[in-house]
Tab-separated table of C-alpha atoms and ligand atoms in Angstrom:
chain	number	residue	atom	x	y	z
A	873	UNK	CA	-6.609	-15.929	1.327
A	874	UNK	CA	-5.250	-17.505	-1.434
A	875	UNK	CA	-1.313	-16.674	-2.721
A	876	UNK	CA	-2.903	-14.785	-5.868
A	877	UNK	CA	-4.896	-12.872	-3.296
A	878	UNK	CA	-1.611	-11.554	-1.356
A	879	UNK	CA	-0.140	-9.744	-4.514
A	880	UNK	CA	-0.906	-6.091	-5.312
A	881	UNK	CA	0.527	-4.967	-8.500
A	882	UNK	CA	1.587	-1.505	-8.583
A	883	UNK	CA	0.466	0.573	-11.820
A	884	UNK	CA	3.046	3.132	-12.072
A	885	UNK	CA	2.304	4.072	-15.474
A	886	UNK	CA	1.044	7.822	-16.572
A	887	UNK	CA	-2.184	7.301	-18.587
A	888	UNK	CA	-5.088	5.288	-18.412
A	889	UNK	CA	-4.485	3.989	-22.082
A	890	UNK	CA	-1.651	2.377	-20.495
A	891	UNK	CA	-2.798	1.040	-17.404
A	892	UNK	CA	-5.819	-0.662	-19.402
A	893	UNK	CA	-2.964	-1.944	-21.557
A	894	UNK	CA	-1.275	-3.855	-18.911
A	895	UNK	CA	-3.841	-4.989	-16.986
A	896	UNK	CA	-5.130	-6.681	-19.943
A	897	UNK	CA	-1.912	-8.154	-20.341
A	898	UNK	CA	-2.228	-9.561	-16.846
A	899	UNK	CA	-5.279	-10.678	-17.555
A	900	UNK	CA	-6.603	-13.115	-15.199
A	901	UNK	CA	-2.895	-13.641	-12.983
A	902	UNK	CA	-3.636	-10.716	-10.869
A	903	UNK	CA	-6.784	-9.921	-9.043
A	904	UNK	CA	-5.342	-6.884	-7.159
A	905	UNK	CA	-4.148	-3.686	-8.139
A	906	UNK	CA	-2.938	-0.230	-6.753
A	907	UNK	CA	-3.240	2.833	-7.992
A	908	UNK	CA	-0.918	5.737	-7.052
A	909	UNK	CA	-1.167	9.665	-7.339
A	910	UNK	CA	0.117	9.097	-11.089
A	911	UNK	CA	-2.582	7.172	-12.083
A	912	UNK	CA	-5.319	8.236	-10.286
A	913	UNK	CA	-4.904	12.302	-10.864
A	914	UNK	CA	-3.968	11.560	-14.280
A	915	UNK	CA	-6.904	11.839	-16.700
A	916	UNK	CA	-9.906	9.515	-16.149
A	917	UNK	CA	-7.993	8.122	-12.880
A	918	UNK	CA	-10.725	7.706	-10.762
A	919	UNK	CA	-13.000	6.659	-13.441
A	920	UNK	CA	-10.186	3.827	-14.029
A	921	UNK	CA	-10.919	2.685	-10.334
A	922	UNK	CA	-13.821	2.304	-11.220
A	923	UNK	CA	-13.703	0.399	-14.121
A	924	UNK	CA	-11.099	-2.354	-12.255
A	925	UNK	CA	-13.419	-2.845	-9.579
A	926	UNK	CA	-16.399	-3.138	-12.222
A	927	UNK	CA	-14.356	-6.015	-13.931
A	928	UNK	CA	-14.149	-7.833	-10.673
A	929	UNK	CA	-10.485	-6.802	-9.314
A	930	UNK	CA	-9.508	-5.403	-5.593
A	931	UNK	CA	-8.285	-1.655	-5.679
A	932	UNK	CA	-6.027	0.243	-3.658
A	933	UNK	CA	-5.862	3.716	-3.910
A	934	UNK	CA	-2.558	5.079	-3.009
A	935	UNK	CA	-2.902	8.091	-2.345
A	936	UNK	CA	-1.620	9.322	1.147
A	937	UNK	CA	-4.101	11.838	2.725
A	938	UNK	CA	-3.006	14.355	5.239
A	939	UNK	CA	-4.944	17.338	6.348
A	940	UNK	CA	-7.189	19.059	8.787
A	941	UNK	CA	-9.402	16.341	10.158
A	942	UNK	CA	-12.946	17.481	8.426
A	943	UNK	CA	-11.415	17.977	4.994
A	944	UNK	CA	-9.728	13.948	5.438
A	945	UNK	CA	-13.229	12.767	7.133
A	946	UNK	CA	-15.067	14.251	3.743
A	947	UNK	CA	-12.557	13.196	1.217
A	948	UNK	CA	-12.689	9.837	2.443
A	949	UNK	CA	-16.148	9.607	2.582
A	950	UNK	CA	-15.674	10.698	-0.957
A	951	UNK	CA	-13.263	7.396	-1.565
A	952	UNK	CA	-15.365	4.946	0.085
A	953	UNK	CA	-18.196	6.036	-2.410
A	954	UNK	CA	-15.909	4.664	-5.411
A	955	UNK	CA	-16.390	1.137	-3.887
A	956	UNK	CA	-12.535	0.762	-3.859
A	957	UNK	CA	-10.709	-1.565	-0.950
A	958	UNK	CA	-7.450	0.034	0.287
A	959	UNK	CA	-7.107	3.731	0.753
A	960	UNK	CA	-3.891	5.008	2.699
A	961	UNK	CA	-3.447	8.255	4.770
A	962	UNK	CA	-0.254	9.482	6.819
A	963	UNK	CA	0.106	7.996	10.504
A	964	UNK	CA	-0.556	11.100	12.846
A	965	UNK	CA	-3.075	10.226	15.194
A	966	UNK	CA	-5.823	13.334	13.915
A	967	UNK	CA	-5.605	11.886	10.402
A	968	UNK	CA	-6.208	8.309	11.563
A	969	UNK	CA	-9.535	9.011	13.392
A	970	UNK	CA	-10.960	11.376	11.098
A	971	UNK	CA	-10.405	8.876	8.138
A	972	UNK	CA	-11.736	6.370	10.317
A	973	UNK	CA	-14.867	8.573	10.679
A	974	UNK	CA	-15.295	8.435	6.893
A	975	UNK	CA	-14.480	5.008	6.238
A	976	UNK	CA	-17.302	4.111	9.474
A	977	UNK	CA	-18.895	1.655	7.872
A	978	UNK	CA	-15.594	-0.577	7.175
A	979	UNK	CA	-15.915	-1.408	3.392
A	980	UNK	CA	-13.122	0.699	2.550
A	981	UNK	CA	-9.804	-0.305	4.755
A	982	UNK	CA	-7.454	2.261	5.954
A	983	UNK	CA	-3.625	1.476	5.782
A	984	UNK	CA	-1.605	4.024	7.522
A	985	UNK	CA	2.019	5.271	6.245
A	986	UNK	CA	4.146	5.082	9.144
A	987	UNK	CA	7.248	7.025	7.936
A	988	UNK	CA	8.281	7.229	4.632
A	989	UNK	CA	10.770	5.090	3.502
A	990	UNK	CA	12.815	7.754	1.789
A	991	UNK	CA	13.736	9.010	5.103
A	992	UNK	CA	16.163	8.574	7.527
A	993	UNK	CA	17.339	9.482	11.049
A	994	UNK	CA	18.854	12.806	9.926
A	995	UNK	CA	15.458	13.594	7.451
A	996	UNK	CA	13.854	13.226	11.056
A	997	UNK	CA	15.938	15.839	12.626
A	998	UNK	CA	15.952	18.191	10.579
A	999	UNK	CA	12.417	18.060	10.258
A	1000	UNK	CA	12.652	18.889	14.529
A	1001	UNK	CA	11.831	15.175	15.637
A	1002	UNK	CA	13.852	14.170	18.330
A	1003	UNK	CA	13.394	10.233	17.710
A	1004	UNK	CA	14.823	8.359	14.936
A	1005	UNK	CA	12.903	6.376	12.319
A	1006	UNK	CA	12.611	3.250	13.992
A	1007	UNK	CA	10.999	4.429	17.465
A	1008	UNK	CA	8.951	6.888	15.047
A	1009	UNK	CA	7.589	3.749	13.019
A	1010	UNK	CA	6.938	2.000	16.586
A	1011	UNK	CA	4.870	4.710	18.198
A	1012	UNK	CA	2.496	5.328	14.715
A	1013	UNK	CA	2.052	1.958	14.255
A	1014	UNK	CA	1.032	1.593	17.934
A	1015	UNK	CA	-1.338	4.775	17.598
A	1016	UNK	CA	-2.432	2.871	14.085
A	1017	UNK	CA	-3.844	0.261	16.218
A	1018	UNK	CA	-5.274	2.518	19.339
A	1019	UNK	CA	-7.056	4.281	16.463
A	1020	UNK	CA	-8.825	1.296	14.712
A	1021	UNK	CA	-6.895	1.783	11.541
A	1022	UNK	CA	-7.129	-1.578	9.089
A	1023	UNK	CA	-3.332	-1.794	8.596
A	1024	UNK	CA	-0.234	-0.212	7.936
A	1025	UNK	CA	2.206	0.010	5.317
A	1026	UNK	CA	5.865	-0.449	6.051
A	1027	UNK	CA	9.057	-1.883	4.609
A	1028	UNK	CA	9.630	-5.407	4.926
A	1029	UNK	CA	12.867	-5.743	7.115
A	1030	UNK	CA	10.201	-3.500	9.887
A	1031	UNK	CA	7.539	-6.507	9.998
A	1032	UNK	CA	9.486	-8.261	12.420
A	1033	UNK	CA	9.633	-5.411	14.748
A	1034	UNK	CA	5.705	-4.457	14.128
A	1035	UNK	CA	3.710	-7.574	13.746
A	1036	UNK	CA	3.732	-7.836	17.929
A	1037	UNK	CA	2.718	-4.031	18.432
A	1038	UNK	CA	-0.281	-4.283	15.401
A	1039	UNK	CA	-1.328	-7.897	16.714
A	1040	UNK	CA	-2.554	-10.578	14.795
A	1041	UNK	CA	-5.342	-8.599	12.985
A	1042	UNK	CA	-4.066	-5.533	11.145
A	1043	UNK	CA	-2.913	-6.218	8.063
A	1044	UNK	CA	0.599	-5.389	7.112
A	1045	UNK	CA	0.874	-4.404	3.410
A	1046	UNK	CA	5.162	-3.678	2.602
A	1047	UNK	CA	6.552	-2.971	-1.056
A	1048	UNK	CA	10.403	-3.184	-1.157
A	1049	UNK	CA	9.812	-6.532	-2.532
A	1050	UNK	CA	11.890	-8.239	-5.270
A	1051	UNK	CA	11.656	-11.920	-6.638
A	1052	UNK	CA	14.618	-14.207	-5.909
A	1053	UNK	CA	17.615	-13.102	-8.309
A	1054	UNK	CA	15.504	-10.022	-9.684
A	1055	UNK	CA	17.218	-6.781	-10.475
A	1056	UNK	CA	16.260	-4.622	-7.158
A	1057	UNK	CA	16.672	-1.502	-8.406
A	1058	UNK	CA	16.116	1.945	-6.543
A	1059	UNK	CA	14.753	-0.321	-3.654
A	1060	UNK	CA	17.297	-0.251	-1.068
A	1061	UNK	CA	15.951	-2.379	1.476
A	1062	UNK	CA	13.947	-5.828	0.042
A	1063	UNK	CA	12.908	-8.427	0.386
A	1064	UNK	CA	11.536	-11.590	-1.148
A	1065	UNK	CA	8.267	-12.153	-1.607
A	1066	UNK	CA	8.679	-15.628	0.233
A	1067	UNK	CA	10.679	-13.663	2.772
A	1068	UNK	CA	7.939	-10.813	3.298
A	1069	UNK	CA	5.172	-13.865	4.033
A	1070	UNK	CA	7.008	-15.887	6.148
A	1071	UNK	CA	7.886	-12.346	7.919
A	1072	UNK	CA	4.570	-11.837	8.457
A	1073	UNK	CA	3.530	-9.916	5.638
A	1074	UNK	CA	-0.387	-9.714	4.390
A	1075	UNK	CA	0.257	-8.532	1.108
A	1076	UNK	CA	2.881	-7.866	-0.969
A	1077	UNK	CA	2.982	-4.887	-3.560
A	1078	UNK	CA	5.067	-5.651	-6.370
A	1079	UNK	CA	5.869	-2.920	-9.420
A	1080	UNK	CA	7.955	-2.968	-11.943
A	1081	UNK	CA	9.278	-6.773	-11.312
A	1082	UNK	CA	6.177	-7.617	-12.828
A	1083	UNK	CA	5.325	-4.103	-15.195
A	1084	UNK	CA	8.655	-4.127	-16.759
A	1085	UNK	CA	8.843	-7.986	-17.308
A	1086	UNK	CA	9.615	-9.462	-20.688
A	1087	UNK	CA	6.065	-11.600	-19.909
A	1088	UNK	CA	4.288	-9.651	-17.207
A	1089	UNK	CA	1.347	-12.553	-16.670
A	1090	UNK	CA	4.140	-15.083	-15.746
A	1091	UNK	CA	6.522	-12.792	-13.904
A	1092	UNK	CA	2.833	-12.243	-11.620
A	1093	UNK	CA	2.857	-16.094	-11.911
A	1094	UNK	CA	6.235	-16.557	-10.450
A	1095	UNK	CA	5.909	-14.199	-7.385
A	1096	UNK	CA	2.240	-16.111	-6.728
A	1097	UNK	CA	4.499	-19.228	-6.745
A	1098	UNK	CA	7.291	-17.625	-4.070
A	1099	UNK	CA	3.956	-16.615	-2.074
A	1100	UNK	CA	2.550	-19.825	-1.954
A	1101	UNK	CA	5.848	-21.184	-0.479
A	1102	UNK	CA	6.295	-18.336	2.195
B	1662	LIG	O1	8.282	-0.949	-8.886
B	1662	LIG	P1	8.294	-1.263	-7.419
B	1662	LIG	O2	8.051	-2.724	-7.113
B	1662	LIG	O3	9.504	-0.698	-6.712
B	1662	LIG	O4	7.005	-0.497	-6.900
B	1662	LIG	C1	6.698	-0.426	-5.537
B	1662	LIG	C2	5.498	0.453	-5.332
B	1662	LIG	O5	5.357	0.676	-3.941
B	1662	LIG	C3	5.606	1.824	-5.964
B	1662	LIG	O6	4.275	2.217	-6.323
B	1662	LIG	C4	6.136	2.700	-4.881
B	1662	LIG	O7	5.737	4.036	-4.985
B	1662	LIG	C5	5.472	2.065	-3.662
B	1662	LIG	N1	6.167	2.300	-2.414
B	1662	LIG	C6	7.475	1.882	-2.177
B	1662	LIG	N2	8.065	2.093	-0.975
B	1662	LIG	C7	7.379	2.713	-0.034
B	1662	LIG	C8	6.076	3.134	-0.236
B	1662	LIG	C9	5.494	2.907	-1.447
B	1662	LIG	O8	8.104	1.302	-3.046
B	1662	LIG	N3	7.960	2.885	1.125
């Protein structure tokens, strides 16, 4: 894979009009793109999808399934059938093999959310888990693997701690990234993108560092460049 290969941009914008608009302000510095619940229930999302992956980018659809195990099976049959790349679904073991059964034929890969970065220990108890979010991460990322899922999504400081349980092959996807000297903003816990590769890191998803940037095409540039040298 080359660096420009490792960098998703996240389209966190609320219309089509204006995901069209930066993407064609990107231009050719960024081959992959994801596209959240925003974006893709917003009018025409899907359609949009479509459209990126007709003009020769990757797609990941972020869009977190988690339901009864036929109604995740037929939705992502449903995804796979937009030709898109990434798809990710919540990390309980039911949900993982019934997407699996969807996605059988492997075109479409299958990143699982291991907990939700929003949360922490107490978020866990109250919700009546008796583990806290590190040993919660560590067991879903190990049932990840037991059920063939493509990947998992996680936070960059966990990579350490979960490249040895998802082996060499899954791919580990982590936002929470942030150039060098960039303003980190609600992201608590970050990264570099240099950091993130030489941690182990697959791909990086990058938002707003790039979105909101004065020149979006070079601010993609200049996290390709930190890439390259993790
Ligand atoms: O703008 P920023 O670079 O913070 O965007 C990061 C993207 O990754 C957003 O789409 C955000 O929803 C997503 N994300 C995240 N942290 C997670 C999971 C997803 O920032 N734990």
């Amino acid at each position: 894979m080359t660096p420009q290969e490792r960098l998703i941009v996240a389209l966190d914008v609320e219309s089509v009009a204006d995901a069209r608009a930066m993407t064609a302000t990107l231009g050719e510095a960024v081959s992959f793109f994801k596209v959240g619940m925003e974006l893709a229930y917003a009018p025409g999302g899907f359609d949009f999808a479509r459209e990126l992956k007709a003009a020769g980018k990757r797609v990941f659809l972020d869009l977190k399934l988690h339901d009864i195990g036929v109604t995740v099976e037929r939705a992502t049959r449903q995804i796979a059938r937009l030709g898109v790349d990434f798809l990710t679904i919540h990390a309980f073991a039911q949900t993982m093999a019934s997407a699996r059964q969807g996605a059988s034929d492997g075109a479409l890969k299958l990143l699982a959310v291991t907990v939700m970065t929003s949360y922490d220990d107490a978020d866990l108890k109250e919700a009546g888990y008796a583990c806290g979010v590190e040993d919660l991460v560590a067991r879903r990322a190990r049932q990840a693997r037991a059920e063939r899922v493509d990947g998992l999504i996680l936070s960059p400081l966990e990579l350490a701690a979960i490249r040895p349980i998802a082996g060499p092959d899954m791919l580990l996807v982590t936002p929470g990234v942030r150039p060098a000297g960039a303003d980190v903003g609600d992201q608590k816990r970050v990264m570099t993108p240099r950091q993130a590769v030489a941690a182990s890191a697959d791909f990086i998803v990058v938002g707003r560092p790039i979105t909101r940037a004065m020149d979006p095409a070079a601010a993609a540039k200049a996290v390709i460049d930190e890439i390259a040298e993790g």
